[in-house]
Coordinates of C-alpha atoms in Angstrom, one line a residue:
Chain A
X26 CA -24.0 -37.9 -6.2
X27 CA -24.6 -35.2 -3.6
X28 CA -21.8 -33.6 -1.5
X29 CA -18.8 -35.4 -3.1
X30 CA -15.9 -33.3 -2.0
X31 CA -12.5 -33.6 -3.8
X32 CA -9.3 -32.5 -2.2
X33 CA -6.5 -31.7 -4.6
X34 CA -2.9 -31.4 -3.4
X35 CA -0.8 -28.9 -5.2
X36 CA 2.9 -28.1 -4.9
X37 CA 4.9 -25.0 -5.8
X38 CA 7.9 -26.1 -7.7
X39 CA 10.6 -24.5 -9.9
X40 CA 9.1 -23.9 -13.3
X41 CA 9.7 -26.7 -15.8
X42 CA 11.3 -24.3 -18.3
X43 CA 14.0 -23.0 -15.9
X44 CA 17.5 -24.1 -16.3
X45 CA 18.2 -25.5 -12.9
X46 CA 21.5 -24.7 -11.2
X47 CA 23.2 -26.2 -8.1
X48 CA 23.3 -23.7 -5.2
X49 CA 26.7 -22.8 -3.8
X50 CA 27.6 -25.4 -1.2
X51 CA 26.2 -28.3 -3.2
X52 CA 23.4 -29.2 -0.8
X53 CA 20.5 -27.9 -2.8
X54 CA 19.3 -26.4 -6.0
X55 CA 19.2 -22.6 -6.6
X56 CA 15.7 -21.3 -5.8
X57 CA 16.3 -17.7 -4.9
X58 CA 14.9 -15.4 -7.7
X59 CA 14.0 -18.4 -9.8
X60 CA 10.6 -18.7 -11.5
X61 CA 8.2 -21.1 -9.7
X62 CA 4.9 -22.5 -10.8
X63 CA 2.2 -25.1 -10.1
X64 CA 3.6 -28.6 -10.5
X65 CA 2.4 -29.9 -13.9
X66 CA 1.1 -33.2 -12.5
X67 CA -0.8 -31.3 -9.8
X68 CA -2.3 -29.1 -12.5
X69 CA -3.6 -32.3 -14.2
X70 CA -5.0 -33.5 -11.0
X71 CA -6.7 -30.2 -10.4
X72 CA -8.1 -30.1 -13.9
X73 CA -9.6 -33.5 -13.4
X74 CA -11.3 -32.4 -10.2
X75 CA -12.7 -29.3 -11.8
X76 CA -14.1 -31.4 -14.6
X77 CA -15.8 -33.7 -12.1
X78 CA -17.4 -30.7 -10.5
X79 CA -18.5 -29.3 -13.9
X80 CA -20.0 -32.6 -14.8
X81 CA -22.1 -32.5 -11.6
X82 CA -20.3 -35.5 -10.1
X83 CA -18.4 -33.6 -7.5
X84 CA -19.9 -30.8 -5.4
X85 CA -16.7 -29.0 -4.3
X86 CA -13.0 -28.8 -5.2
X87 CA -10.6 -27.8 -2.4
X88 CA -7.0 -27.1 -3.3
X89 CA -4.4 -27.6 -0.6
X90 CA -0.7 -27.2 -0.3
X91 CA 2.0 -27.6 2.3
X92 CA 4.5 -24.8 2.0
X93 CA 5.7 -21.4 3.0
X94 CA 3.8 -18.2 2.5
X95 CA 4.9 -18.2 -1.2
X96 CA 2.7 -21.2 -1.9
X97 CA -0.3 -18.9 -1.6
X98 CA 0.4 -17.8 -5.2
X99 CA 0.2 -21.4 -6.3
X100 CA -3.1 -21.8 -4.5
X101 CA -4.4 -18.6 -6.3
X102 CA -3.5 -20.2 -9.6
X103 CA -5.5 -23.3 -8.5
X104 CA -8.4 -21.1 -7.6
X105 CA -8.2 -19.4 -11.0
X106 CA -8.3 -22.8 -12.7
X107 CA -11.6 -23.6 -10.9
X108 CA -11.0 -24.8 -7.4
X109 CA -13.8 -23.5 -5.0
X110 CA -11.5 -22.8 -2.1
X111 CA -8.0 -23.3 -1.0
X112 CA -6.1 -24.2 2.2
X113 CA -2.4 -23.5 2.9
X114 CA -0.8 -25.7 5.6
X115 CA 1.8 -23.1 6.4
X116 CA 5.5 -23.8 7.1
X117 CA 7.8 -21.2 8.6
X118 CA 10.2 -19.3 6.2
X119 CA 13.0 -21.5 5.1
X120 CA 11.4 -24.8 6.3
X121 CA 11.4 -27.7 4.0
X122 CA 9.1 -30.7 3.6
X123 CA 9.3 -34.1 2.0
X124 CA 6.6 -36.6 1.0
X125 CA 6.1 -37.9 4.5
X126 CA 5.4 -34.4 5.8
X127 CA 3.1 -33.6 2.9
X128 CA 1.2 -36.8 3.4
X129 CA 0.8 -36.1 7.1
X130 CA -0.5 -32.6 6.4
X131 CA -3.0 -34.0 3.8
X132 CA -4.1 -36.7 6.2
X133 CA -4.8 -33.9 8.8
X134 CA -6.8 -32.0 6.2
X135 CA -8.7 -35.1 5.2
X136 CA -9.9 -35.6 8.8
X137 CA -10.9 -32.0 8.9
X138 CA -12.6 -31.6 5.5
X139 CA -13.9 -35.2 4.9
X140 CA -13.4 -35.5 1.1
X141 CA -14.5 -38.6 -0.8
X142 CA -11.6 -38.3 -3.3
X143 CA -8.1 -37.1 -2.9
X144 CA -6.4 -36.3 -6.2
X145 CA -2.7 -35.7 -6.4
X146 CA -0.1 -35.4 -9.1
X147 CA 1.8 -38.6 -9.5
X148 CA 5.1 -36.9 -8.6
X149 CA 6.6 -33.4 -8.3
X150 CA 9.0 -32.3 -10.9
X151 CA 11.6 -31.1 -8.4
X152 CA 12.2 -34.2 -6.4
X153 CA 10.4 -36.8 -8.6
X154 CA 9.6 -38.8 -5.4
X155 CA 6.3 -40.4 -6.4
X156 CA 5.6 -41.3 -2.8
X157 CA 3.1 -38.8 -1.4
X158 CA -0.1 -40.4 -2.8
X159 CA 1.0 -43.8 -1.7
X160 CA 2.0 -42.7 1.8
X161 CA -1.3 -40.8 2.2
X162 CA -3.4 -43.8 1.2
X163 CA -1.5 -46.0 3.7
X164 CA -1.9 -43.4 6.5
X165 CA -5.7 -43.2 5.9
X166 CA -6.1 -46.9 5.1
X167 CA -7.8 -45.9 1.8
X168 CA -7.5 -47.6 -1.5
X169 CA -5.1 -46.0 -4.1
X170 CA -5.2 -45.6 -7.9
X171 CA -1.8 -44.2 -9.0
X172 CA -0.7 -43.2 -12.4
X173 CA -4.3 -42.6 -13.4
X174 CA -4.9 -41.9 -17.1
X175 CA -8.7 -42.2 -16.8
X176 CA -11.0 -41.6 -13.9
X177 CA -14.7 -42.4 -13.7
X178 CA -16.8 -42.0 -10.6
X179 CA -19.6 -44.5 -10.0
X180 CA -21.9 -44.8 -7.0
X181 CA -19.6 -45.4 -4.1
X182 CA -16.7 -46.4 -6.3
X183 CA -14.2 -45.0 -8.7
X184 CA -13.0 -46.7 -11.8
X185 CA -9.3 -46.0 -12.5
X186 CA -7.4 -46.8 -15.6
X187 CA -3.7 -46.9 -14.8
X188 CA -0.7 -46.8 -17.0
X189 CA 1.6 -49.6 -15.9
X190 CA 4.6 -51.2 -17.6
X191 CA 2.6 -53.9 -19.1
X192 CA 0.0 -51.6 -20.6
X193 CA -3.3 -50.4 -19.1
X194 CA -4.8 -51.7 -15.9
X195 CA -8.3 -50.9 -14.7
X196 CA -9.2 -51.0 -11.0
X197 CA -12.5 -50.4 -9.3
X198 CA -11.8 -48.8 -5.9
X199 CA -14.3 -48.3 -3.1
X200 CA -14.6 -44.6 -2.0
X201 CA -13.1 -42.8 -0.3
X202 CA -9.9 -43.2 -2.3
X203 CA -6.6 -41.6 -3.2
X204 CA -5.7 -41.1 -6.9
X205 CA -2.6 -39.8 -8.5
X206 CA -2.7 -38.2 -11.9
X207 CA -0.4 -39.2 -14.8
X208 CA 0.4 -37.2 -17.9
X209 CA -2.4 -38.4 -20.2
X210 CA -5.2 -38.0 -17.8
X211 CA -6.2 -34.7 -19.3
X212 CA -4.9 -31.4 -20.8
X213 CA -5.2 -28.6 -18.1
X214 CA -7.1 -25.5 -19.0
X215 CA -5.7 -22.0 -19.0
X216 CA -6.5 -19.7 -16.2
X217 CA -8.6 -17.2 -18.1
X218 CA -8.3 -13.6 -17.1
X219 CA -12.0 -13.4 -15.8
X220 CA -11.3 -16.5 -13.7
X221 CA -8.1 -15.0 -12.3
X222 CA -10.1 -12.0 -11.2
X223 CA -12.8 -14.2 -9.7
X224 CA -10.2 -16.2 -7.8
X225 CA -9.4 -13.1 -5.7
X226 CA -12.8 -13.5 -4.0
X227 CA -12.5 -17.2 -3.3
X228 CA -11.6 -18.2 0.3
X229 CA -7.9 -19.1 1.0
X230 CA -7.5 -20.4 4.6
X231 CA -4.1 -20.6 6.2
X232 CA -3.5 -23.2 8.9
X233 CA -0.1 -23.7 10.7
X234 CA 1.3 -27.0 9.5
X235 CA 1.9 -28.1 13.1
X236 CA -1.9 -28.0 13.7
X237 CA -2.3 -30.8 11.2
X238 CA 0.3 -32.9 12.9
X239 CA 3.3 -32.1 10.8
X240 CA 6.3 -32.4 13.1
X241 CA 8.6 -29.4 13.5
X242 CA 12.2 -29.8 12.4
X243 CA 13.9 -31.0 9.2
X244 CA 12.1 -33.4 6.9
X245 CA 12.5 -37.1 7.2
X246 CA 14.3 -37.4 3.9
X247 CA 17.6 -35.5 4.1
X248 CA 19.3 -34.4 0.9
X249 CA 23.0 -35.2 1.2
X250 CA 24.3 -33.7 -2.0
X251 CA 23.2 -32.2 -5.3
X252 CA 25.5 -32.0 -8.2
X253 CA 25.3 -31.4 -11.9
X254 CA 25.5 -34.4 -14.2
X255 CA 28.9 -35.0 -15.8
X256 CA 29.3 -33.0 -19.0
X257 CA 28.5 -34.9 -22.1
X258 CA 31.5 -36.5 -23.6
X259 CA 31.9 -36.9 -27.4
X260 CA 30.6 -39.9 -29.1
X261 CA 32.2 -42.2 -31.7
X262 CA 31.1 -43.3 -35.1
X263 CA 31.6 -46.9 -36.0
X264 CA 31.6 -48.6 -39.4
X265 CA 29.6 -51.8 -38.7
X266 CA 27.2 -53.5 -36.4
X267 CA 29.8 -56.0 -35.3
X268 CA 32.1 -53.1 -34.4
X269 CA 29.3 -51.5 -32.4
X270 CA 28.6 -54.7 -30.5
X271 CA 32.3 -55.2 -29.8
X272 CA 32.7 -51.7 -28.5
X273 CA 29.7 -52.0 -26.2
X274 CA 30.9 -55.3 -24.8
X275 CA 34.4 -53.9 -24.3
X276 CA 32.9 -51.0 -22.4
X277 CA 31.0 -53.4 -20.2
X278 CA 27.7 -52.1 -21.3
X279 CA 26.3 -55.4 -22.5
Chain B
X30 CA 5.5 3.8 -7.4
X31 CA 5.7 0.0 -7.0
X32 CA 7.9 -1.9 -9.5
X33 CA 6.8 -5.3 -8.2
X34 CA 3.8 -6.9 -10.0
X35 CA 0.8 -7.9 -7.9
X36 CA 0.0 -11.6 -7.8
X37 CA -3.0 -11.0 -10.0
X38 CA -0.8 -9.2 -12.6
X39 CA 1.7 -12.1 -12.5
X40 CA -1.2 -14.5 -13.3
X41 CA -2.4 -12.4 -16.2
X42 CA 1.1 -12.3 -17.5
X43 CA 1.5 -16.1 -17.1
X44 CA -1.7 -16.8 -19.0
X45 CA -0.7 -14.5 -21.8
X46 CA 2.8 -15.9 -22.0
X47 CA 1.5 -19.5 -22.1
X48 CA -0.8 -18.6 -24.9
X49 CA 1.9 -16.8 -26.8
X50 CA 4.5 -19.6 -26.5
X51 CA 2.1 -22.5 -27.0
X52 CA -0.3 -21.2 -29.5
X53 CA 1.0 -18.1 -31.3
X54 CA 4.7 -18.9 -31.9
X55 CA 4.1 -22.3 -33.6
X56 CA 2.0 -20.7 -36.3
X57 CA 3.3 -17.1 -36.6
X58 CA 5.7 -17.8 -39.4
X59 CA 2.9 -19.4 -41.5
X60 CA 0.6 -16.5 -41.0
X61 CA 3.4 -14.1 -42.0
X62 CA 3.9 -16.1 -45.1
X63 CA 0.3 -16.2 -46.2
X64 CA -0.9 -12.9 -44.7
X65 CA -4.0 -14.7 -43.6
X66 CA -5.9 -13.1 -40.8
X67 CA -5.3 -15.2 -37.6
X68 CA -9.0 -15.8 -36.8
X69 CA -8.4 -19.0 -34.6
X70 CA -5.8 -17.1 -32.5
X71 CA -8.0 -14.1 -32.1
X72 CA -10.9 -16.3 -31.1
X73 CA -8.7 -18.1 -28.5
X74 CA -7.4 -14.8 -27.1
X75 CA -11.0 -13.7 -26.7
X76 CA -11.9 -16.9 -24.9
X77 CA -9.0 -16.5 -22.5
X78 CA -10.0 -12.9 -21.7
X79 CA -6.8 -11.5 -23.2
X80 CA -8.7 -9.2 -25.6
X81 CA -11.0 -6.3 -24.7
X82 CA -9.4 -6.0 -21.3
X83 CA -10.3 -2.3 -21.0
X84 CA -14.0 -2.7 -21.4
X85 CA -15.8 -1.8 -18.2
X86 CA -17.3 -4.5 -16.1
X87 CA -20.8 -3.0 -16.7
X88 CA -20.5 -4.1 -20.3
X89 CA -19.1 -7.6 -19.6
X90 CA -15.4 -6.7 -19.6
X91 CA -12.7 -6.8 -17.0
X92 CA -12.3 -3.1 -16.5
X93 CA -8.5 -3.4 -16.4
X94 CA -6.1 -0.5 -16.7
X95 CA -3.4 0.4 -19.1
X96 CA -0.8 -1.4 -17.0
X97 CA -2.4 -4.7 -17.2
X98 CA -3.1 -4.2 -20.9
X99 CA 0.7 -3.5 -21.4
X100 CA 1.7 -6.7 -19.5
X101 CA -0.6 -8.8 -21.7
X102 CA 0.5 -7.0 -24.9
X103 CA 4.2 -7.5 -24.3
X104 CA 3.6 -11.2 -23.9
X105 CA 1.4 -11.5 -27.0
X106 CA 3.9 -9.4 -29.0
X107 CA 6.7 -11.8 -27.9
X108 CA 4.7 -14.4 -29.9
X109 CA 3.9 -12.3 -32.9
X110 CA 3.3 -8.6 -33.3
X111 CA 1.1 -9.1 -36.3
X112 CA -1.4 -11.1 -34.2
X113 CA -0.9 -8.7 -31.3
X114 CA -1.6 -5.6 -33.5
X115 CA -4.8 -7.1 -34.7
X116 CA -5.9 -7.6 -31.1
X117 CA -4.6 -4.2 -30.0
X118 CA -6.5 -2.4 -32.7
X119 CA -9.6 -3.4 -30.9
X120 CA -8.5 -1.6 -27.8
X121 CA -7.8 1.5 -29.9
X122 CA -11.2 1.4 -31.6
X123 CA -13.0 0.9 -28.3
X124 CA -11.1 3.5 -26.3
X125 CA -13.1 6.5 -27.5
X126 CA -16.3 4.7 -26.5
X127 CA -14.9 3.7 -23.2
X128 CA -13.7 7.2 -22.3
X129 CA -16.5 9.3 -23.9
X130 CA -19.4 7.0 -24.7
X131 CA -22.7 7.4 -22.9
X132 CA -24.3 4.4 -21.2
X133 CA -26.4 3.5 -24.2
X134 CA -23.5 3.6 -26.6
X135 CA -21.3 1.6 -24.2
X136 CA -23.8 -1.1 -23.7
X137 CA -24.5 -1.3 -27.4
X138 CA -21.1 -1.2 -28.9
X139 CA -18.9 -2.5 -26.1
X140 CA -21.4 -5.1 -24.9
X141 CA -21.4 -6.8 -28.3
X142 CA -17.6 -7.2 -28.2
X143 CA -17.8 -9.2 -25.0
X144 CA -20.7 -11.4 -26.2
X145 CA -18.7 -12.9 -29.1
X146 CA -15.3 -12.5 -30.6
X147 CA -15.6 -9.4 -32.8
X148 CA -13.3 -6.7 -34.1
X149 CA -13.6 -2.9 -34.3
X150 CA -11.3 -0.3 -35.9
X151 CA -10.1 3.2 -35.2
X152 CA -10.6 5.3 -38.4
X153 CA -8.7 8.5 -38.2
X154 CA -5.7 8.4 -40.6
X155 CA -6.2 9.5 -44.2
X156 CA -4.1 9.3 -47.3
X157 CA -3.2 13.0 -46.8
X158 CA -3.1 13.1 -43.0
X159 CA -1.4 10.7 -40.5
X160 CA 0.6 12.5 -37.9
X161 CA -1.3 15.7 -38.6
X162 CA -4.7 14.6 -37.2
X163 CA -6.1 18.1 -37.4
X164 CA -5.4 17.9 -41.2
X165 CA -8.0 15.2 -41.9
X166 CA -10.5 16.1 -44.5
X167 CA -13.3 13.6 -44.1
X168 CA -16.5 15.6 -43.8
X169 CA -19.6 15.0 -41.7
X170 CA -22.6 17.2 -42.5
X171 CA -25.7 17.3 -40.3
X172 CA -28.9 16.6 -42.2
X173 CA -31.9 16.3 -39.9
X174 CA -31.3 13.6 -37.4
X175 CA -28.3 12.2 -39.2
X176 CA -24.8 13.1 -40.3
X177 CA -23.7 12.3 -43.8
X178 CA -20.1 11.3 -44.0
X179 CA -17.8 11.7 -47.1
X180 CA -14.1 11.0 -47.2
X181 CA -11.4 8.5 -47.4
X182 CA -9.5 6.8 -44.6
X183 CA -6.2 4.8 -45.0
X184 CA -4.1 2.3 -43.1
X185 CA -7.0 1.3 -41.0
X186 CA -6.0 -1.8 -38.9
X187 CA -8.9 -4.4 -38.9
X188 CA -10.5 -2.3 -41.6
X189 CA -11.8 -5.3 -43.4
X190 CA -12.8 -7.3 -40.3
X191 CA -14.4 -4.7 -38.1
X192 CA -18.0 -4.8 -37.0
X193 CA -18.0 -1.1 -36.3
X194 CA -15.6 1.9 -36.5
X195 CA -14.7 4.9 -34.4
X196 CA -14.6 7.6 -37.0
X197 CA -13.2 11.1 -36.7
X198 CA -14.6 13.6 -39.2
X199 CA -14.6 17.4 -39.6
X200 CA -18.0 18.8 -38.8
X201 CA -17.0 22.5 -38.9
X202 CA -16.2 23.5 -42.5
X203 CA -14.6 26.8 -41.4
X204 CA -10.8 26.3 -42.0
X205 CA -10.1 28.8 -39.2
X206 CA -12.0 26.8 -36.6
X207 CA -9.6 25.5 -33.9
X208 CA -8.9 21.8 -34.0
X209 CA -10.4 21.4 -30.5
X210 CA -13.8 22.4 -31.9
X211 CA -13.8 21.4 -35.5
X212 CA -14.0 17.6 -35.3
X213 CA -16.6 15.0 -34.2
X214 CA -16.2 11.4 -33.1
X215 CA -18.8 8.9 -34.5
X216 CA -19.5 5.2 -34.0
X217 CA -20.2 3.8 -37.5
X218 CA -21.6 0.4 -38.2
X219 CA -19.3 -1.3 -40.8
X220 CA -22.2 -2.5 -42.8
X221 CA -23.6 1.0 -43.4
X222 CA -24.4 1.6 -47.1
X223 CA -21.8 3.8 -48.8
X224 CA -18.8 2.2 -47.1
X225 CA -16.4 0.8 -49.6
X226 CA -13.7 -1.3 -48.0
X227 CA -10.4 -1.4 -50.0
X228 CA -8.1 -4.3 -50.6
X229 CA -5.9 -5.8 -47.9
X230 CA -2.7 -3.9 -48.1
X231 CA 0.5 -6.0 -48.4
X232 CA 3.0 -4.6 -45.9
X233 CA 6.6 -5.1 -45.0
X234 CA 5.8 -6.7 -41.7
X235 CA 3.0 -7.7 -39.3
X236 CA 1.6 -9.2 -42.5
X237 CA -1.2 -11.1 -41.0
X238 CA -2.8 -7.9 -39.6
X239 CA -5.5 -6.6 -41.8
X240 CA -4.8 -3.0 -43.0
X241 CA -7.0 -1.3 -45.6
X242 CA -8.2 1.9 -47.1
X243 CA -11.9 2.7 -46.6
X244 CA -14.0 5.1 -48.7
X245 CA -17.1 6.7 -47.1
X246 CA -19.6 7.9 -49.7
X247 CA -22.7 9.6 -48.3
X248 CA -22.6 7.3 -45.3
X249 CA -25.5 8.2 -43.0
X250 CA -24.9 8.0 -39.2
X251 CA -27.6 8.6 -36.7
X252 CA -27.0 11.5 -34.3
X253 CA -27.2 9.0 -31.4
X254 CA -23.8 7.7 -32.5
X255 CA -22.0 11.0 -31.9
X256 CA -19.6 10.7 -29.0
X257 CA -20.3 13.4 -26.4
X258 CA -21.3 16.2 -28.9
X259 CA -20.4 17.8 -32.1
X260 CA -17.0 19.4 -32.0
X261 CA -15.7 17.1 -29.1
X262 CA -13.9 14.6 -31.4
X263 CA -10.3 15.8 -31.4
X264 CA -10.1 15.7 -27.6
X265 CA -11.6 12.2 -27.6
X266 CA -9.2 11.0 -30.2
X267 CA -6.2 12.3 -28.3
X268 CA -7.5 11.0 -25.0
X269 CA -7.7 7.5 -26.5
X270 CA -4.0 7.7 -27.5
X271 CA -2.9 8.4 -24.0
X272 CA -4.3 5.1 -22.9
X273 CA -3.3 3.1 -25.9
X274 CA 0.2 4.4 -26.6
X275 CA 1.7 2.6 -23.6
X276 CA 0.5 -0.8 -24.9
X277 CA 2.0 0.0 -28.3
X278 CA 5.3 0.6 -26.6
X279 CA 4.8 -2.7 -24.8
X280 CA 4.3 -4.4 -28.1
X281 CA 7.6 -3.1 -29.3
X282 CA 9.3 -4.3 -26.1
X283 CA 7.8 -7.7 -26.6
X284 CA 9.3 -7.9 -30.1
X285 CA 12.6 -6.7 -28.8
X286 CA 12.6 -9.3 -26.0
X287 CA 11.9 -12.0 -28.5
X288 CA 14.8 -10.8 -30.7
X289 CA 17.1 -10.7 -27.6
X290 CA 16.1 -14.2 -26.5
X291 CA 16.5 -15.7 -30.0
X292 CA 19.9 -14.1 -30.5
X293 CA 21.1 -15.2 -27.0
X294 CA 20.1 -18.8 -27.6
X295 CA 21.8 -18.8 -31.0
X296 CA 24.9 -17.1 -29.7
X297 CA 25.3 -19.9 -27.1
X298 CA 25.1 -22.6 -29.7
X299 CA 26.7 -21.3 -32.8
X300 CA 30.5 -21.9 -32.9
X301 CA 33.0 -19.9 -34.9
X302 CA 36.8 -19.9 -34.5
X303 CA 36.5 -22.7 -32.0
X304 CA 34.0 -21.3 -29.5
X305 CA 30.4 -20.3 -29.1
X306 CA 30.1 -16.9 -30.6
X307 CA 28.8 -15.5 -27.3
X308 CA 32.4 -15.8 -26.1
X309 CA 33.5 -13.3 -28.7
X310 CA 33.4 -9.9 -27.1
X311 CA 31.8 -8.1 -30.0
X312 CA 28.8 -10.4 -29.8
X313 CA 28.5 -10.4 -26.0
X314 CA 28.8 -6.6 -25.9
X315 CA 26.0 -6.5 -28.5
X316 CA 23.8 -8.8 -26.4
X317 CA 24.5 -6.7 -23.3
X318 CA 23.4 -3.5 -25.0
X319 CA 20.3 -5.3 -26.4
X320 CA 19.4 -6.3 -22.9
X321 CA 19.9 -2.8 -21.6
X322 CA 17.6 -1.4 -24.2
X323 CA 14.8 -3.9 -23.5
X324 CA 14.9 -3.3 -19.8
X325 CA 14.8 0.5 -20.2
X326 CA 12.0 0.5 -22.7
X327 CA 10.0 -1.7 -20.4
X328 CA 10.4 0.7 -17.5
X329 CA 9.4 3.5 -19.8
X330 CA 6.1 2.0 -20.8
X331 CA 5.4 0.9 -17.2
X332 CA 5.8 4.5 -16.0
X333 CA 3.5 5.8 -18.8
X334 CA 0.9 3.2 -18.0
X335 CA 1.1 3.8 -14.3
X336 CA 0.6 7.5 -14.7
X337 CA -2.5 7.3 -16.8
X338 CA -4.0 4.6 -14.5
X339 CA -3.4 6.9 -11.5
X340 CA -5.6 9.4 -13.3
X341 CA -2.9 11.8 -14.4
X342 CA -2.2 13.1 -17.9
X343 CA 0.6 10.9 -19.3
X344 CA 1.1 12.2 -22.8
X345 CA 4.8 13.1 -22.0
X346 CA 5.6 9.7 -20.6
X347 CA 3.6 7.8 -23.2
X348 CA 5.2 9.6 -26.1
X349 CA 8.7 8.9 -24.6
X350 CA 7.8 5.3 -24.1
X351 CA 6.5 4.8 -27.6
X352 CA 9.3 6.6 -29.3
X353 CA 12.0 4.9 -27.3
X354 CA 10.5 1.4 -27.6
X355 CA 10.0 1.8 -31.3
X356 CA 13.6 2.8 -31.8
X357 CA 15.1 0.1 -29.7
X358 CA 12.8 -2.6 -31.2
X359 CA 14.3 -1.8 -34.6
X360 CA 17.8 -1.7 -33.2
X361 CA 17.5 -4.9 -31.3
X362 CA 15.9 -6.8 -34.1
X363 CA 18.6 -5.6 -36.5
X364 CA 21.3 -6.6 -34.1
X365 CA 19.6 -10.0 -33.7
X366 CA 19.8 -10.6 -37.4
X367 CA 23.5 -9.5 -37.2
X368 CA 24.2 -12.1 -34.5
X369 CA 22.5 -14.8 -36.6
X370 CA 24.8 -13.8 -39.5
X371 CA 23.9 -15.3 -42.8
X372 CA 21.3 -17.4 -41.2
X373 CA 19.6 -14.3 -39.9
X374 CA 18.8 -13.2 -43.4
X375 CA 17.0 -16.4 -44.1
X376 CA 13.3 -17.1 -43.5
X377 CA 14.0 -20.5 -41.8
X378 CA 15.2 -18.5 -38.8
X379 CA 12.9 -16.3 -36.8
X380 CA 14.8 -13.0 -36.7
X381 CA 14.3 -11.6 -40.2
X382 CA 10.5 -11.5 -39.5
X383 CA 11.2 -9.5 -36.3
X384 CA 13.2 -6.9 -38.3
X385 CA 10.4 -6.5 -40.8
X386 CA 7.7 -6.4 -38.1
X387 CA 9.6 -3.8 -36.0
X388 CA 9.7 -1.0 -38.6
X389 CA 6.0 0.0 -38.1
X390 CA 6.8 1.0 -34.5
X391 CA 8.9 3.9 -35.7
X392 CA 6.5 5.1 -38.3

């Protein structure tokens, strides 16, 4: 399998361990001064791509992100985990992007870089959209294997095992294809200190997002309001199953 | 003076933190209970590049400075200072070779540390001399092309696990000879005949770390293993401390931060008199002071590390950092136990271990 290039999309998100707060105004979540890191599902996608290269199946792993300058640190982490080079589709300070904009940027990069496989996380943990992979496949008219828990490359095809509600579904897709990674695909490696140091020397290219066709202006999806969930009210203990069923019925829950 | 960490330093910190939280914390209490040497954790730390950070690139290391070592150390110490001390003792043992070893010695003794996970130890303290390094009595007598070592060392971290030791011994028998000329630093292979390794000492805290007494009886060391030259040992030993004292302070800060985090979490959940105890001023004041101490101790070690990395003598700052961090670590750990109340005294909760582990930083 010569020259099989893998493009991995990565997103800079609020770290999963952070206690998220609503920003004053209620239109967004507090991001100022809050710890950010590489989206966990993107990490899994990247790990899979690096493993493909280590197995000799892929020849090059390129990490890409649509974001402001701060996303460079996320791309450096991707390089430290094993990506060969990175590309930032840069947005201006304060600009936002949704799945449509990310898919547009990635489509632009696909036309530039000609990968055979695009690996993305199934969703980002900040907006949980689960749309980018699907939108990208449609834009490129490529087959898609989403929620992948196993990926196997064959000559000209990729075998994808997907976790679906009914169990596991296996698809054989013609390359080039878009895949999105689910939790059980793999366990991402640590960025070891020697690799972090090597990452400094790997190329990181910055391209203005507009050059890839991302329209200027606010994202297509507009967030109207963000609010905290209602505080947890106390529960109630009941004496019997009949009583439990009666109460649930009374509350209109069943 | 830049307080902001570079992107690379943040990445190092992130890897160390992840390792501490995901791999050290779940097993730390068990290692404390059994006192078993944490070989799997040490091996993992070595694989991730968290150990041996000072070793120059020419010997397969990362050639990082004291500042990076401190960042990593604070994160590992947050997980468990016993594990972290075992790892840090490597840096201490290696430092004389890094600052004073010739090319051959560096390639031989530092090179082997980067080829596979291996420990070394710093053998200076004796039963009769700890703080008073110039008071050590272990003798080294030149006999032909070798030195013959006789004496007793004590409290040697990694004593029973080391592959080689840095040893400080008195080569000038004249009691009036100045300390700056009377001692010599040697690299001693741990399997040299005549070395008797004592039992593992059972200590108050950091119990998984291996601390032992070692007896040297007519141990022969080739003259090639002398660092710099006869009589240069004291300066080398002190120079090593300047670089390794800031990370020790960082270890104390890591412990203090852990104590603060555990106490904060508990105070937000535990209710007395109808409200979470954090809402009682006595507790919230205590937490505020604990936080102050952690922040200030951190700044102290950062300054000390930055000074030595900039090529300046940092003994003043390093000593302040270590003394202050050691003191606050004990205070913060004790306060954390206090906040946990009766639960704090119990081994099911993490803070009593922190109090026991903290004491060594003051000693």
